Amino acid sequence: MDTFLPGIKAILIGRKAMDTRIKVLGICAGNGVYLHSFKGRSIILGNIEPRATFHTKGEKQWYLNFPEAPILKTLNELQSDLIPDLIIGSPDCGDSSVFTLSIKKAFQDPSKNKSLNFFFEGVNKFQPRAFIMENLPNFANTFPKSQLKDVMPGYRIEYILLNMFDLGNSQINRKRLVIVGVKKGHKELRDILCSVFKVTIPKSSGELIAGLDDIEVTGHVREPLSDVISIHARKKLSLKEIRDTWK
């Protein structure tokens, strides 16, 4: 999301003093990966995350990364005077996944997904100037843009299919759908958000963190490897077991 920040700032703060920071709210933003690049440069209002998978004991992981922003479970918990400029999130993508296709022999209807409807409800409730949502490419087929426009009537919607390699990720074939919604009347913001910065040669992790201090390098702090979390289909594994599985 770093690629969107300069444009977002330029439009949302206009020509006012540069210390005016945009207010960003996560809805279904998991453990905060999507919000991390906004740290220190924006006001993070928090993350409203209804999925139990992303809530760890005492919310330890969240508060290690975002000590001043709350992680909530319902929309009504956010202070009424906190109005976001931008909402960002990643609701469940399982209905559009190859895994679902292999098990159920067909993609499923995402319109019935609880986290997806929660995200839409949140955007319609808080009415930010813009929102960004990430999902799998097949979402564009199972939930076409015309259908989303009916759900989000106050927004102009754009579906942008990206190869993550174009944004610097070393996984050449990792494709994702980025959905950008801009409140009607903000065409200039739409033009910037829908412009994609592409890199010529992706950098290694070592190159990306070179020169950063210890706090910036640490990024997301993980709990002890002995901690057990729930994953797909209610299966529980320790972080060590998950790490060993993915080696």
Short mmCIF file of C-alpha atoms in Angstrom, two decimals:
data_model
loop_
_atom_site.label_atom_id
_atom_site.label_comp_id
_atom_site.label_asym_id
_atom_site.label_seq_id
_atom_site.Cartn_x
_atom_site.Cartn_y
_atom_site.Cartn_z
CA MET A 1 0.00 0.00 0.00
CA ASP A 2 3.05 2.31 0.12
CA THR A 3 2.50 3.04 -3.57
CA PHE A 4 -0.81 4.77 -2.87
CA LEU A 5 0.30 6.95 0.06
CA PRO A 6 1.71 10.05 -1.70
CA GLY A 7 -1.38 10.46 -3.87
CA ILE A 8 -3.78 9.83 -1.02
CA LYS A 9 -2.09 12.49 1.09
CA ALA A 10 -1.98 15.05 -1.70
CA ILE A 11 -5.71 14.89 -2.27
CA LEU A 12 -7.03 14.38 1.24
CA ILE A 13 -5.06 17.18 2.88
CA GLY A 14 -5.36 19.56 -0.07
CA ARG A 15 -3.05 22.55 0.33
CA LYS A 16 -3.26 22.61 4.12
CA ALA A 17 -0.31 22.26 6.48
CA MET A 18 1.59 19.07 5.81
CA ASP A 19 1.22 17.89 9.42
CA THR A 20 -2.45 17.17 8.74
CA ARG A 21 -2.50 13.40 8.55
CA ILE A 22 -5.18 11.26 6.95
CA LYS A 23 -7.25 9.04 9.21
CA VAL A 24 -7.14 5.36 8.25
CA LEU A 25 -9.44 2.64 9.58
CA GLY A 26 -9.03 -1.07 9.03
CA ILE A 27 -12.14 -3.21 8.63
CA CYS A 28 -11.41 -6.91 8.28
CA ALA A 29 -7.76 -5.92 8.11
CA GLY A 30 -6.54 -9.08 9.81
CA ASN A 31 -3.59 -8.60 12.15
CA GLY A 32 -2.70 -5.25 10.63
CA VAL A 33 -0.46 -6.05 7.66
CA TYR A 34 -2.45 -3.67 5.45
CA LEU A 35 -2.15 -0.87 7.99
CA HIS A 36 1.52 -1.25 8.79
CA SER A 37 2.83 1.01 6.02
CA PHE A 38 0.64 3.84 7.33
CA LYS A 39 2.35 3.87 10.74
CA GLY A 40 3.88 7.22 11.60
CA ARG A 41 2.53 8.88 8.46
CA SER A 42 -1.20 8.66 9.11
CA ILE A 43 -3.57 8.43 12.05
CA ILE A 44 -4.58 4.81 12.44
CA LEU A 45 -8.00 4.79 14.06
CA GLY A 46 -7.89 1.06 14.68
CA ASN A 47 -9.03 -2.19 13.14
CA ILE A 48 -12.55 -3.58 13.37
CA GLU A 49 -12.02 -7.31 12.92
CA PRO A 50 -14.98 -9.67 13.51
CA ARG A 51 -13.05 -12.87 12.70
CA ALA A 52 -11.82 -14.70 15.79
CA THR A 53 -8.78 -16.07 13.94
CA PHE A 54 -7.11 -12.64 14.08
CA HIS A 55 -7.68 -12.05 17.80
CA THR A 56 -4.82 -13.44 19.86
CA LYS A 57 -4.65 -13.80 23.63
CA GLY A 58 -4.78 -10.33 25.17
CA GLU A 59 -4.46 -8.95 21.61
CA LYS A 60 -0.70 -9.19 22.19
CA GLN A 61 0.36 -9.20 18.58
CA TRP A 62 -1.85 -6.27 17.64
CA TYR A 63 -0.72 -3.98 20.47
CA LEU A 64 2.95 -4.76 19.94
CA ASN A 65 2.55 -3.30 16.46
CA PHE A 66 -0.14 -0.69 17.11
CA PRO A 67 0.09 0.35 20.79
CA GLU A 68 -2.09 3.44 20.36
CA ALA A 69 -4.86 2.04 18.14
CA PRO A 70 -7.59 -0.32 19.30
CA ILE A 71 -8.57 -3.61 17.72
CA LEU A 72 -12.36 -3.99 17.93
CA LYS A 73 -14.93 -6.62 17.03
CA THR A 74 -18.06 -4.61 16.20
CA LEU A 75 -18.74 -1.44 14.22
CA ASN A 76 -20.47 0.27 17.12
CA GLU A 77 -17.33 0.11 19.29
CA LEU A 78 -15.53 2.82 17.31
CA GLN A 79 -15.77 6.26 18.89
CA SER A 80 -18.55 8.19 17.15
CA ASP A 81 -16.32 11.24 16.60
CA LEU A 82 -13.67 9.25 14.71
CA ILE A 83 -14.40 9.63 11.02
CA PRO A 84 -11.99 7.84 8.64
CA ASP A 85 -10.75 9.30 5.37
CA LEU A 86 -9.78 5.86 4.14
CA ILE A 87 -10.96 2.34 4.98
CA ILE A 88 -8.79 -0.59 4.02
CA GLY A 89 -9.32 -4.32 4.45
CA SER A 90 -9.27 -7.85 3.15
CA PRO A 91 -12.45 -9.84 3.84
CA ASP A 92 -12.51 -13.61 3.35
CA CYS A 93 -11.50 -14.77 -0.11
CA GLY A 94 -12.23 -18.48 0.29
CA ASP A 95 -15.34 -18.46 -1.89
CA SER A 96 -13.18 -17.46 -4.87
CA SER A 97 -10.22 -19.71 -4.11
CA VAL A 98 -8.87 -22.72 -5.99
CA PHE A 99 -9.03 -24.60 -2.68
CA THR A 100 -12.80 -24.14 -2.57
CA LEU A 101 -13.05 -25.15 -6.21
CA SER A 102 -11.13 -28.36 -5.55
CA ILE A 103 -13.31 -29.29 -2.56
CA LYS A 104 -16.77 -28.18 -3.70
CA LYS A 105 -16.19 -28.45 -7.46
CA ALA A 106 -17.46 -24.90 -7.94
CA PHE A 107 -16.71 -21.40 -6.77
CA GLN A 108 -19.14 -20.21 -4.11
CA ASP A 109 -21.30 -17.09 -3.88
CA PRO A 110 -19.29 -14.48 -1.90
CA SER A 111 -22.36 -12.29 -1.36
CA LYS A 112 -23.28 -14.55 1.55
CA ASN A 113 -19.89 -14.21 3.23
CA LYS A 114 -20.15 -12.63 6.67
CA SER A 115 -16.83 -10.77 6.64
CA LEU A 116 -17.46 -9.38 3.16
CA ASN A 117 -20.88 -8.04 4.15
CA PHE A 118 -19.33 -6.71 7.36
CA PHE A 119 -16.80 -4.73 5.31
CA PHE A 120 -19.52 -3.30 3.07
CA GLU A 121 -21.66 -2.41 6.09
CA GLY A 122 -18.70 -0.62 7.67
CA VAL A 123 -17.93 1.45 4.58
CA ASN A 124 -21.58 2.46 4.20
CA LYS A 125 -21.77 3.33 7.90
CA PHE A 126 -18.63 5.47 8.14
CA GLN A 127 -18.71 6.91 4.61
CA PRO A 128 -14.95 7.45 4.06
CA ARG A 129 -13.75 9.37 1.03
CA ALA A 130 -12.24 6.16 -0.29
CA PHE A 131 -11.79 2.48 0.45
CA ILE A 132 -9.40 -0.19 -0.75
CA MET A 133 -10.23 -3.89 -0.56
CA GLU A 134 -8.10 -6.86 -1.62
CA ASN A 135 -9.37 -10.24 -2.80
CA LEU A 136 -8.68 -13.06 -5.24
CA PRO A 137 -9.02 -12.47 -9.01
CA ASN A 138 -12.08 -14.71 -9.39
CA PHE A 139 -14.03 -12.37 -7.13
CA ALA A 140 -14.49 -10.22 -10.23
CA ASN A 141 -16.52 -13.06 -11.76
CA THR A 142 -18.50 -14.17 -8.72
CA PHE A 143 -19.19 -10.59 -7.56
CA PRO A 144 -19.09 -8.37 -10.68
CA LYS A 145 -18.57 -4.62 -10.48
CA SER A 146 -22.20 -3.91 -11.40
CA GLN A 147 -23.33 -5.89 -8.35
CA LEU A 148 -20.90 -4.08 -6.04
CA LYS A 149 -22.14 -0.71 -7.29
CA ASP A 150 -25.62 -1.66 -6.07
CA VAL A 151 -24.20 -2.51 -2.63
CA MET A 152 -22.10 0.68 -2.44
CA PRO A 153 -24.29 3.26 -4.21
CA GLY A 154 -22.33 6.31 -3.04
CA TYR A 155 -19.04 5.18 -4.57
CA ARG A 156 -17.38 4.88 -7.95
CA ILE A 157 -15.91 1.39 -8.13
CA GLU A 158 -12.81 0.15 -9.96
CA TYR A 159 -11.54 -3.42 -10.17
CA ILE A 160 -7.77 -3.58 -10.68
CA LEU A 161 -6.16 -6.96 -11.37
CA LEU A 162 -2.51 -6.95 -10.36
CA ASN A 163 0.43 -9.28 -10.54
CA MET A 164 2.20 -8.76 -7.23
CA PHE A 165 5.51 -9.01 -9.08
CA ASP A 166 4.68 -5.61 -10.59
CA LEU A 167 4.64 -4.13 -7.09
CA GLY A 168 7.95 -5.65 -6.07
CA ASN A 169 6.86 -9.03 -4.69
CA SER A 170 9.21 -11.79 -5.83
CA GLN A 171 6.29 -14.22 -6.41
CA ILE A 172 5.93 -13.86 -10.17
CA ASN A 173 2.52 -15.52 -10.53
CA ARG A 174 0.81 -14.18 -7.41
CA LYS A 175 -2.19 -12.27 -8.74
CA ARG A 176 -4.64 -10.29 -6.66
CA LEU A 177 -7.69 -8.14 -7.26
CA VAL A 178 -7.57 -4.68 -5.70
CA ILE A 179 -10.96 -2.97 -5.46
CA VAL A 180 -10.90 0.81 -5.16
CA GLY A 181 -13.99 2.75 -4.20
CA VAL A 182 -14.02 6.55 -4.23
CA LYS A 183 -16.91 8.61 -2.95
CA LYS A 184 -18.69 10.35 -5.79
CA GLY A 185 -17.44 13.89 -6.27
CA HIS A 186 -13.77 13.02 -5.73
CA LYS A 187 -12.65 12.18 -9.29
CA GLU A 188 -9.11 13.44 -8.67
CA LEU A 189 -8.67 10.96 -5.83
CA ARG A 190 -9.99 8.16 -8.01
CA ASP A 191 -7.43 8.92 -10.72
CA ILE A 192 -4.57 8.70 -8.23
CA LEU A 193 -5.77 5.57 -6.43
CA CYS A 194 -6.28 3.74 -9.71
CA SER A 195 -2.77 4.54 -10.92
CA VAL A 196 -0.41 1.68 -10.18
CA PHE A 197 3.28 2.24 -9.54
CA LYS A 198 5.26 -0.62 -11.06
CA VAL A 199 8.85 -1.56 -10.36
CA THR A 200 11.32 -2.78 -12.95
CA ILE A 201 13.32 -5.16 -10.77
CA PRO A 202 11.92 -6.46 -7.46
CA LYS A 203 14.24 -6.10 -4.49
CA SER A 204 15.22 -8.77 -2.00
CA SER A 205 14.08 -8.53 1.62
CA GLY A 206 17.64 -7.60 2.61
CA GLU A 207 17.65 -4.69 0.18
CA LEU A 208 14.25 -3.48 1.37
CA ILE A 209 15.20 -3.35 5.06
CA ALA A 210 18.72 -1.98 4.54
CA GLY A 211 19.18 1.23 6.50
CA LEU A 212 16.08 0.84 8.66
CA ASP A 213 16.34 0.94 12.43
CA ASP A 214 15.56 -2.07 14.63
CA ILE A 215 11.93 -1.11 15.23
CA GLU A 216 11.21 -0.65 11.53
CA VAL A 217 12.96 -3.90 10.63
CA THR A 218 11.02 -5.86 13.26
CA GLY A 219 7.75 -4.85 11.65
CA HIS A 220 5.16 -7.36 12.73
CA VAL A 221 6.10 -9.01 16.00
CA ARG A 222 4.96 -12.60 16.37
CA GLU A 223 3.98 -14.41 19.53
CA PRO A 224 6.07 -17.30 20.92
CA LEU A 225 6.22 -20.26 18.54
CA SER A 226 4.50 -22.39 21.18
CA ASP A 227 1.28 -20.34 20.90
CA VAL A 228 -1.59 -22.21 19.28
CA ILE A 229 -3.97 -20.52 16.85
CA SER A 230 -7.00 -21.61 14.83
CA ILE A 231 -6.59 -21.91 11.08
CA HIS A 232 -8.81 -23.17 8.26
CA ALA A 233 -11.74 -25.46 9.17
CA ARG A 234 -11.20 -24.88 12.91
CA LYS A 235 -7.95 -26.82 12.89
CA LYS A 236 -5.51 -25.65 15.57
CA LEU A 237 -1.75 -25.57 15.18
CA SER A 238 1.11 -23.98 17.05
CA LEU A 239 3.07 -21.28 15.25
CA LYS A 240 6.02 -23.67 15.19
CA GLU A 241 3.93 -26.33 13.43
CA ILE A 242 2.75 -23.77 10.90
CA ARG A 243 6.29 -22.57 10.29
CA ASP A 244 7.59 -26.12 9.84
CA THR A 245 4.74 -26.96 7.45
CA TRP A 246 5.57 -24.04 5.20
CA LYS A 247 9.32 -24.57 5.09
#
